[in-house]
CSV table of C-alpha atoms and ligand atoms in Angstrom, one decimal:
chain,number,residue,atom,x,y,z
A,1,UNK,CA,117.0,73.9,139.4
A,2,UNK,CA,113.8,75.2,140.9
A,3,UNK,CA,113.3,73.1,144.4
A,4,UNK,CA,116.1,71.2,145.9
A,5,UNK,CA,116.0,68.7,143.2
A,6,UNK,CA,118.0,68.2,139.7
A,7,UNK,CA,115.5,67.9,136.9
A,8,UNK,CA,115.3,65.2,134.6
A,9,UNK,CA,113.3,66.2,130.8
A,10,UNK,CA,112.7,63.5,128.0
A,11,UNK,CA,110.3,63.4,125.6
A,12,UNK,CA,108.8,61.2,122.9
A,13,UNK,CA,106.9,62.1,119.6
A,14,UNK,CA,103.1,60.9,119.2
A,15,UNK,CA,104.7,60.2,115.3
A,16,UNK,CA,103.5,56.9,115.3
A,17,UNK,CA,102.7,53.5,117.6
A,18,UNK,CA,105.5,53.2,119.6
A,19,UNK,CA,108.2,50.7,119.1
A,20,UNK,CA,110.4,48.1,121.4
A,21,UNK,CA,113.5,50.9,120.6
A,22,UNK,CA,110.9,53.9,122.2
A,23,UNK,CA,110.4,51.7,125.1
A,24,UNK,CA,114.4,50.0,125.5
A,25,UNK,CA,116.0,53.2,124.7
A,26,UNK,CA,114.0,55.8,126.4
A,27,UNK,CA,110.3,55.2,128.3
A,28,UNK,CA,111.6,52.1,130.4
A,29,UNK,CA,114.5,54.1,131.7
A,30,UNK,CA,112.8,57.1,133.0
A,31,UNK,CA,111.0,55.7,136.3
A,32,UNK,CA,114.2,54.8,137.8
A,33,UNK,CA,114.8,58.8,138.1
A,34,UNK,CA,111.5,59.5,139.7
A,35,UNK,CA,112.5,59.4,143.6
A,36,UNK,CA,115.8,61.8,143.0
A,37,UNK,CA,115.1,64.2,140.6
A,38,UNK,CA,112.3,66.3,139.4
A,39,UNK,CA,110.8,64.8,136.2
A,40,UNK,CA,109.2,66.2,133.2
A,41,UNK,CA,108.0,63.6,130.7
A,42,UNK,CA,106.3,65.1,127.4
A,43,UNK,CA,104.5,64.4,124.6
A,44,UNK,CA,106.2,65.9,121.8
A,45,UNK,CA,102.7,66.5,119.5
A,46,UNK,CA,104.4,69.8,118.1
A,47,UNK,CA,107.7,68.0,116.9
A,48,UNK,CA,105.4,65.1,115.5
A,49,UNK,CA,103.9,67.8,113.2
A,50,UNK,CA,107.1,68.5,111.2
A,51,UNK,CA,105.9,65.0,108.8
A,52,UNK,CA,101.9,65.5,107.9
A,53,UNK,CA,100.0,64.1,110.7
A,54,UNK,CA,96.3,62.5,110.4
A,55,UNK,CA,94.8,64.7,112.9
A,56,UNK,CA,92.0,62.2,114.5
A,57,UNK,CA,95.5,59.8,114.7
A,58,UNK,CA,97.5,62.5,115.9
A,59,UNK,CA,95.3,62.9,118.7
A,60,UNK,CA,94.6,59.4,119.6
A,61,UNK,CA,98.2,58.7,120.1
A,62,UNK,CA,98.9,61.3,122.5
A,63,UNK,CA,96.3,60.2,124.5
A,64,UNK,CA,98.3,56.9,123.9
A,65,UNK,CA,101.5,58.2,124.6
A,66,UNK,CA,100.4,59.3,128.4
A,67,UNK,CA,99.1,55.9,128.5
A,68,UNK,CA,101.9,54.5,128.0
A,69,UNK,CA,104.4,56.4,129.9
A,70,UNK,CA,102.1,55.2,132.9
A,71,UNK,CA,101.5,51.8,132.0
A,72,UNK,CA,105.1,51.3,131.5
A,73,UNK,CA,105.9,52.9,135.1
A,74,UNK,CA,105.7,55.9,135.4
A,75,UNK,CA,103.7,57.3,138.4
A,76,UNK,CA,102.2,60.7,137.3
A,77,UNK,CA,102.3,61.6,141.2
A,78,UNK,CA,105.8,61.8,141.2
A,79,UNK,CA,106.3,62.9,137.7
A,80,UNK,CA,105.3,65.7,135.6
A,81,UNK,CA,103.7,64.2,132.8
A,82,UNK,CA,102.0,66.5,130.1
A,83,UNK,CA,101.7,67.0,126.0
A,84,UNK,CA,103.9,69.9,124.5
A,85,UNK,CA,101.3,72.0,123.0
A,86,UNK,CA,99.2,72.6,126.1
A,87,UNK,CA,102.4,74.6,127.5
A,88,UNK,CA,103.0,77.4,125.0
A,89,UNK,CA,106.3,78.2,126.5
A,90,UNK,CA,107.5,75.6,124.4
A,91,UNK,CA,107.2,77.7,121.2
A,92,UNK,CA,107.7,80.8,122.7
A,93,UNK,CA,111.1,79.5,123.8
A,94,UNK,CA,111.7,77.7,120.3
A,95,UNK,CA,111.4,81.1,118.4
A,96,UNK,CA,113.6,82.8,120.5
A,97,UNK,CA,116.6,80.0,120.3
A,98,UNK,CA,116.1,80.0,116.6
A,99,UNK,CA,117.7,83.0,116.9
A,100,UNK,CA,120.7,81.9,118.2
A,101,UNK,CA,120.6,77.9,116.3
A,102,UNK,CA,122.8,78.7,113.0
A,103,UNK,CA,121.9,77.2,109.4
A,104,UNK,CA,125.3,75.6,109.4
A,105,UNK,CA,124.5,73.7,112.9
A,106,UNK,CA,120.9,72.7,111.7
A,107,UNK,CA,122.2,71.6,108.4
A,108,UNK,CA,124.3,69.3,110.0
A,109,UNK,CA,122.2,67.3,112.0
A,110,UNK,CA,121.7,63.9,110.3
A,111,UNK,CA,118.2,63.6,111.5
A,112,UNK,CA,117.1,66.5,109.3
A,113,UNK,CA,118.9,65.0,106.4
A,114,UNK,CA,117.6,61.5,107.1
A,115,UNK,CA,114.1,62.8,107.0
A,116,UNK,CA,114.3,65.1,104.6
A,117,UNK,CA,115.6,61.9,102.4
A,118,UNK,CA,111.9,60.1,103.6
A,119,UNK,CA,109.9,62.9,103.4
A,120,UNK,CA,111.0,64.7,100.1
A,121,UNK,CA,108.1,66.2,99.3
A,122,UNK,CA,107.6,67.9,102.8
A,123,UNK,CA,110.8,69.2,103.8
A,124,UNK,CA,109.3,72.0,106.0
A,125,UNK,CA,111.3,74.7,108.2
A,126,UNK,CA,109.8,72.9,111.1
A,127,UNK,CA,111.8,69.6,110.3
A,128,UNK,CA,115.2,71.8,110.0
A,129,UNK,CA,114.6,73.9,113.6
A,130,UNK,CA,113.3,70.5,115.2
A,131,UNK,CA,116.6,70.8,117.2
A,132,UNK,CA,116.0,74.5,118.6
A,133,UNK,CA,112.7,73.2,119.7
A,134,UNK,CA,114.2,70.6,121.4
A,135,UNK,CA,116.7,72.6,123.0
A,136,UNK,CA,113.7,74.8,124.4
A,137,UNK,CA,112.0,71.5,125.9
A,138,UNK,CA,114.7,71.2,127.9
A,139,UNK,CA,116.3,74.3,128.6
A,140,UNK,CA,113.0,75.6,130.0
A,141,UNK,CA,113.2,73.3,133.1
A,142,UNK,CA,116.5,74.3,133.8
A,143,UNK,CA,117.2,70.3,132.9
A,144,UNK,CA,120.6,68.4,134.3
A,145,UNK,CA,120.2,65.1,132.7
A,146,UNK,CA,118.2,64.0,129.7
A,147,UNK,CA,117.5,60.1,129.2
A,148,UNK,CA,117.5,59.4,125.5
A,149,UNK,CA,118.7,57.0,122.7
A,150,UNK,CA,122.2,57.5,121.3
A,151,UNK,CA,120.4,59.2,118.0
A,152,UNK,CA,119.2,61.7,119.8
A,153,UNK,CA,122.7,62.4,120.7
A,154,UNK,CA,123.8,65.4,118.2
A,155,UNK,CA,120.4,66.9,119.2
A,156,UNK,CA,121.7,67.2,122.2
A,157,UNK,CA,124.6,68.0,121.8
A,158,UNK,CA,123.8,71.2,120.0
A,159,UNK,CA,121.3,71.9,122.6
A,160,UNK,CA,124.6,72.4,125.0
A,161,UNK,CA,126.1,74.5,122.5
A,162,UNK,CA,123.3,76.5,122.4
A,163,UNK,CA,122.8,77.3,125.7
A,164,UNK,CA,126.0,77.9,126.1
A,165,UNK,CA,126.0,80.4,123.4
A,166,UNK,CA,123.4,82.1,125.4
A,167,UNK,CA,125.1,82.1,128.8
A,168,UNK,CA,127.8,83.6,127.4
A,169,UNK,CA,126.2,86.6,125.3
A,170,UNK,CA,123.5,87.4,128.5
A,171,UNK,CA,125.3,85.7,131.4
A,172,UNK,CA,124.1,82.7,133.6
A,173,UNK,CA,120.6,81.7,132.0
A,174,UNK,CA,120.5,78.3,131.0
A,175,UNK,CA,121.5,74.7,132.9
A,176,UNK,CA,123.8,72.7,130.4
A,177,UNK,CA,122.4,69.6,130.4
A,178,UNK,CA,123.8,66.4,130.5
A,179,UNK,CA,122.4,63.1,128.2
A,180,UNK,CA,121.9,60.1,129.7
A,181,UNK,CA,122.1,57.5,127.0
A,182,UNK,CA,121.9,53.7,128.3
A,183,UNK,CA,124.6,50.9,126.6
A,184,UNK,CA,123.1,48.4,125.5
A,185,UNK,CA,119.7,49.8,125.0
A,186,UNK,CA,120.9,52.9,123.2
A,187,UNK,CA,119.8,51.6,119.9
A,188,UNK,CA,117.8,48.9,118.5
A,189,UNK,CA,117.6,48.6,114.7
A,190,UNK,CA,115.1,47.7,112.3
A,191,UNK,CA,114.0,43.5,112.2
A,192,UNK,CA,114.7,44.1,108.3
A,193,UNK,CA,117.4,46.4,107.7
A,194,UNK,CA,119.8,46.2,110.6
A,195,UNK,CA,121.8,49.2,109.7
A,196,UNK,CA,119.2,51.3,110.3
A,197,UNK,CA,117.3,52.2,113.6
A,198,UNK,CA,114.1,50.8,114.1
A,199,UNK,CA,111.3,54.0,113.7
A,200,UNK,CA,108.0,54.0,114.5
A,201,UNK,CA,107.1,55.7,111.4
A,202,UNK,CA,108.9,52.7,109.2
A,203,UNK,CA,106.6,52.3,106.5
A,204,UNK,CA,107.4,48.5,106.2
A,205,UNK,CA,105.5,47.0,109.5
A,206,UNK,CA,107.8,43.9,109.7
A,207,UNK,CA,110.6,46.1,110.8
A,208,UNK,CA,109.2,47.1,113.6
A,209,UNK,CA,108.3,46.0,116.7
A,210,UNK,CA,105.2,48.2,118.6
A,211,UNK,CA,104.8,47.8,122.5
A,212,UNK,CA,101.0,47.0,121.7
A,213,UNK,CA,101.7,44.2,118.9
A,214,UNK,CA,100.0,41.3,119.6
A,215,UNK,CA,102.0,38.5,121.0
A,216,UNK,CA,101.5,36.4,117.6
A,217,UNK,CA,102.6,39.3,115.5
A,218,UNK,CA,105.5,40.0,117.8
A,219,UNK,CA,107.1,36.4,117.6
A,220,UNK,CA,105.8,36.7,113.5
A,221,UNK,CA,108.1,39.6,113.0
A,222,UNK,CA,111.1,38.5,115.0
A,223,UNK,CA,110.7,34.8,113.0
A,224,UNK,CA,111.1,37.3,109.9
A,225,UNK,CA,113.9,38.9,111.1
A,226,UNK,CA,116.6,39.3,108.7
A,227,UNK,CA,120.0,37.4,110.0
A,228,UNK,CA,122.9,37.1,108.1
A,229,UNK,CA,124.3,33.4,106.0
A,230,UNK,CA,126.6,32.0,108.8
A,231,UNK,CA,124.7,29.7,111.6
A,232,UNK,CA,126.5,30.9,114.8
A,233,UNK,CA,124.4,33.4,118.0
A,234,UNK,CA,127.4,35.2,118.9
A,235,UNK,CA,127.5,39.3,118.2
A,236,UNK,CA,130.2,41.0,116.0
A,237,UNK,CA,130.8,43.7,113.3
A,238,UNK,CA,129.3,41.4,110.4
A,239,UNK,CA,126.2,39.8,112.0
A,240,UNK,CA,124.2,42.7,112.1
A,241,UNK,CA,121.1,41.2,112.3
A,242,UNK,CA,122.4,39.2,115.4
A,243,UNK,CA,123.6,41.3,117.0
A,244,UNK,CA,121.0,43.3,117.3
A,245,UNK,CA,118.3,40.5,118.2
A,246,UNK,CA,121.1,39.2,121.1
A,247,UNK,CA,121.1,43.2,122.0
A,248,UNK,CA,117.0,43.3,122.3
A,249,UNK,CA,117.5,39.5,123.9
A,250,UNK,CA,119.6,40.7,126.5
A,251,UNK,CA,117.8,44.1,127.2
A,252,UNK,CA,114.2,42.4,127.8
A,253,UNK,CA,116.0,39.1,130.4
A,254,UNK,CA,119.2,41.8,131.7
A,255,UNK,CA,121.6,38.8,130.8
A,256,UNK,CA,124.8,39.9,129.7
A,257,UNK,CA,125.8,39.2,126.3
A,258,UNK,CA,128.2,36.4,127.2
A,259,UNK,CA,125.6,34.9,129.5
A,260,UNK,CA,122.8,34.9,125.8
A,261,UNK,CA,125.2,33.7,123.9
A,262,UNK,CA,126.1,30.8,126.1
A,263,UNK,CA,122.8,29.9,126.1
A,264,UNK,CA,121.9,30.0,122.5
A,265,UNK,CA,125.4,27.9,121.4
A,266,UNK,CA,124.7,25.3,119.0
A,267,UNK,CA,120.8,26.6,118.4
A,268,UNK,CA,119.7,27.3,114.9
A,269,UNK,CA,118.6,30.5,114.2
A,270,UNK,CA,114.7,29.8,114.0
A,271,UNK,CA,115.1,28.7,117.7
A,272,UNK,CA,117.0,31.3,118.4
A,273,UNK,CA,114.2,34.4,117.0
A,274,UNK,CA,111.5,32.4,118.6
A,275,UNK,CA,113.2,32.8,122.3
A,276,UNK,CA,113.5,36.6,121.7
A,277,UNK,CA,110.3,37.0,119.8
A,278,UNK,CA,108.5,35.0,123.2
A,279,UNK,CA,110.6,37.0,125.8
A,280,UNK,CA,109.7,40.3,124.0
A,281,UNK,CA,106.4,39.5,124.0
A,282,UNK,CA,106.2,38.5,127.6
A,283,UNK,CA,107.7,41.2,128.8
A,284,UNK,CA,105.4,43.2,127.2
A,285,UNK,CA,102.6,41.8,128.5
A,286,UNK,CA,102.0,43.5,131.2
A,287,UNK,CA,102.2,46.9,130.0
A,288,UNK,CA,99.6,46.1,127.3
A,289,UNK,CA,97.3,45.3,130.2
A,290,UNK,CA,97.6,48.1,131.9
A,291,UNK,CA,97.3,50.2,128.9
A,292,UNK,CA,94.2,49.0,128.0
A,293,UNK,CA,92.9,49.5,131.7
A,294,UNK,CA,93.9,53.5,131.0
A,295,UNK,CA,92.8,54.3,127.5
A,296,UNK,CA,89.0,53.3,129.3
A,297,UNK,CA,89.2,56.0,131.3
A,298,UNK,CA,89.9,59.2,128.9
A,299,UNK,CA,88.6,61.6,132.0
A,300,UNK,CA,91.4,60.5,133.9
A,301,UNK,CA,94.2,60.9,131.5
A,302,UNK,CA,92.7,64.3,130.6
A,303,UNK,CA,93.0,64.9,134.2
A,304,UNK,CA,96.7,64.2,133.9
A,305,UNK,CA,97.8,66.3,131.4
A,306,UNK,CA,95.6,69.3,132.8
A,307,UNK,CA,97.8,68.7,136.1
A,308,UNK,CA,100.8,68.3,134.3
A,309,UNK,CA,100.3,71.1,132.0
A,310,UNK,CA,99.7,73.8,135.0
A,311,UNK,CA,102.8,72.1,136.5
A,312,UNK,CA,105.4,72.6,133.6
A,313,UNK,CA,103.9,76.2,133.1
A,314,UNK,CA,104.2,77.3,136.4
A,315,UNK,CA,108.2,76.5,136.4
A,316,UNK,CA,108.8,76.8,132.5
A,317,UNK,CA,107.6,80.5,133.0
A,318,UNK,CA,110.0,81.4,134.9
A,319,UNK,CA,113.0,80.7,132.8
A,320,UNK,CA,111.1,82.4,129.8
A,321,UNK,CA,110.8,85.7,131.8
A,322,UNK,CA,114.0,85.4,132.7
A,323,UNK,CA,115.0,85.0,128.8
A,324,UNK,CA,112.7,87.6,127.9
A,325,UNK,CA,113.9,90.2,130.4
A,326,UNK,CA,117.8,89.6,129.1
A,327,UNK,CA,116.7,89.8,125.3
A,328,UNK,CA,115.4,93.4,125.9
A,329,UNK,CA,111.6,92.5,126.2
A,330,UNK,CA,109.2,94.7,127.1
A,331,UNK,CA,106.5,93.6,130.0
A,332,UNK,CA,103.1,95.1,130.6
A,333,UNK,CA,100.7,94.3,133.7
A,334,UNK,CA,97.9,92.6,132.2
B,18,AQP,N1,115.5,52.4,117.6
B,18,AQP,C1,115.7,53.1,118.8
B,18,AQP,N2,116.6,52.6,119.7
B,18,AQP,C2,116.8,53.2,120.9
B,18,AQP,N3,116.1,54.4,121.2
B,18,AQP,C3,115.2,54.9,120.3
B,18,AQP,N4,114.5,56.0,120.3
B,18,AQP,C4,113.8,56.1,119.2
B,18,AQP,N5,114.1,55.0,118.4
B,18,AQP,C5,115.0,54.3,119.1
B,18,AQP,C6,114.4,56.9,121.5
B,18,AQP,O1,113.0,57.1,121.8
B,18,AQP,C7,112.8,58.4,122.3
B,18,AQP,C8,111.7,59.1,121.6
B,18,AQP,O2,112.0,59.3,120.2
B,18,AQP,P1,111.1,60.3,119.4
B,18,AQP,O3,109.7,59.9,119.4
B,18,AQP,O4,111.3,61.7,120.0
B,18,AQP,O5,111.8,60.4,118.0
B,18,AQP,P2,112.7,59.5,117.2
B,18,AQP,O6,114.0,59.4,117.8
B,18,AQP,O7,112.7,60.1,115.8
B,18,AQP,O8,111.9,58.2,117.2
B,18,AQP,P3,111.3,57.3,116.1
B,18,AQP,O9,110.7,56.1,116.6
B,18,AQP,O10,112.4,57.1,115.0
B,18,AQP,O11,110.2,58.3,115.5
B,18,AQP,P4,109.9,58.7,114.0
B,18,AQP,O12,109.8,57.5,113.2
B,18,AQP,O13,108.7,59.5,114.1
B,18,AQP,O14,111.1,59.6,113.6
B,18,AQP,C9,114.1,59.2,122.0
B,18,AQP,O15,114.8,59.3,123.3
B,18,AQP,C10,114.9,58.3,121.1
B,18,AQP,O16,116.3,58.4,121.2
């Protein structure tokens, strides 16, 4: 804690154009935060580069990725909003808690072995110490409570464990954070394969839905949507498919599940994915618009990432001296 108020950290990978499970399962839930806590919202460009990056595209969607945060809320007065790589304490901090991340914790984490899977021919040391990373993103700010989907949970979880290891070799150093992973929006799967979370980097583009799909290929995509062979809109262990459209339904209107499927009874399934592919879209709508209003002023979002930048530094210094000066660290006046 550095003022009087608890700090909130999240973050969100310029991997790809962002999907309806980035914005339900993390970005839409971070504004309610602003007014109590202190918030740092980054642009995670140095974990997008642990899968090969198209650098003109890599750098388009992080000015993308400040876009949105804004467009979808958040108000870069009251939040620190900045990309990863203009704050070096980042991977100062990352280097340090590979030190104290063991192989047997990294090889554990499914994310690692899920992309390892998709990216066989890359399978970097970046994309195994991902986690330490992470657990420097948010250990820096001396973080209390971090807003992420439920796949990010083990992440997180090893982040604790971490800087709890720490704490306990050099004494009081680190926060332990706490996640804060929402219900029902905690994880949206793939249109196509509903056993598997929908990613922005899903090579198949009818799996995914992207905050800044048109409304036409929104409501195309959801009428594509794989369902299951019965004829009933209620949710359950085998209607996978349903479930999770009722769960994306329910997210974007904040009925309750009883209330959707009430509503839906005795509807066929086309009329059904056409509702949810039209409220998806509408709700979208409006953050599309505003999105377009920012990415036509690239002075001003420059200006925002400068500010933020200085901002995270200036605090996210502090806990790195203070790691530096336990490890045994020399300093020199410069
Ligand atoms: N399908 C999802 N449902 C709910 N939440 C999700 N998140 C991602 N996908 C879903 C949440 O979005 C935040 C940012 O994620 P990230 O960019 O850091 O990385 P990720 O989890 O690896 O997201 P993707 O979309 O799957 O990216 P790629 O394809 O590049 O790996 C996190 O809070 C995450 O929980």
């Amino acid at each position: 804690m550095f003022n009087d108020k608890k700090v909130v950290f999240s973050g969100v990978q310029p991997s790809g154009n962002l999907t309806i499970g980035n914005y339900l399962g993390a970005i839409r839930n971070f504004s309610a935060f602003s007014d109590e806590y202190h918030c740092y919202y980054c642009v995670a460009d140095m974990h997008a580069i642990t899968v090969r990056q198209v650098p003109a595209d890599l750098r388009k969607r992080t000015y993308e990725t400040l876009a949105l945060y804004i467009a979808c809320g958040l108000d870069p007065q009251k939040n620190t909003l900045f990309v990863q790589s203009h704050v070096p304490a980042h991977a100062e901090l990352g280097w340090i808690l590979d030190c104290y991340t063991m192989f047997g914790e990294l090889s554990r984490m499914t994310q690692f072995k899920d992309k390892s899977a998709k990216n066989a021919d890359n399978i970097n040391a970046g994309l195994f110490t991902y986690p330490s990373l992470m657990a420097a993103d948010i250990l820096l700010y001396q973080t209390e409570l971090v807003p992420v989907g439920v796949d990010q949970k083990q992440h997180l979880e090893l982040c604790r464990d971490i800087a709890g290891r720490f704490n306990q070799i050099y004494g009081e150093t680190f926060v332990i954070p706490e996640g804060y992973i929402t219900k029902e929006g905690a994880k949206i799967m793939s249109l196509q394969d509903p056993t598997k979370k929908m990613s922005k980097s899903d090579s198949n583009e009818n799996a995914v839905v992207r905050i800044l799909d048109s409304k036409d290929d929104i409501i195309r995509k959801f009428k594509r949507a794989v369902t299951d062979s019965g004829n009933e809109i209620v949710h359950g262990e085998d209607k996978e498919g349903i479930t999770n459209l009722l769960n994306i339904y329910t997210r974007f209107t904040g009925k309750t599940l009883e209330e959707a499927e009430k509503e839906f009874d005795g509807k066929g399934y086309g009329e059904f994915k056409l509702a949810v592919g039209e409220t998806c879209a509408d709700a979208l709508s409006p953050v599309k618009a505003e999105f377009d209003k920012l990415m036509a002023d690239k002075a001003y979002l420059e200006a925002i990432m400068a500010d933020g930048a200085t901002e995270a530094y200036k605090n996210a210094r502090r806990t790195l001296s203070k790691v530096k000066r336990k490890l045994g660290f020399t300093d020199i006046k410069r």
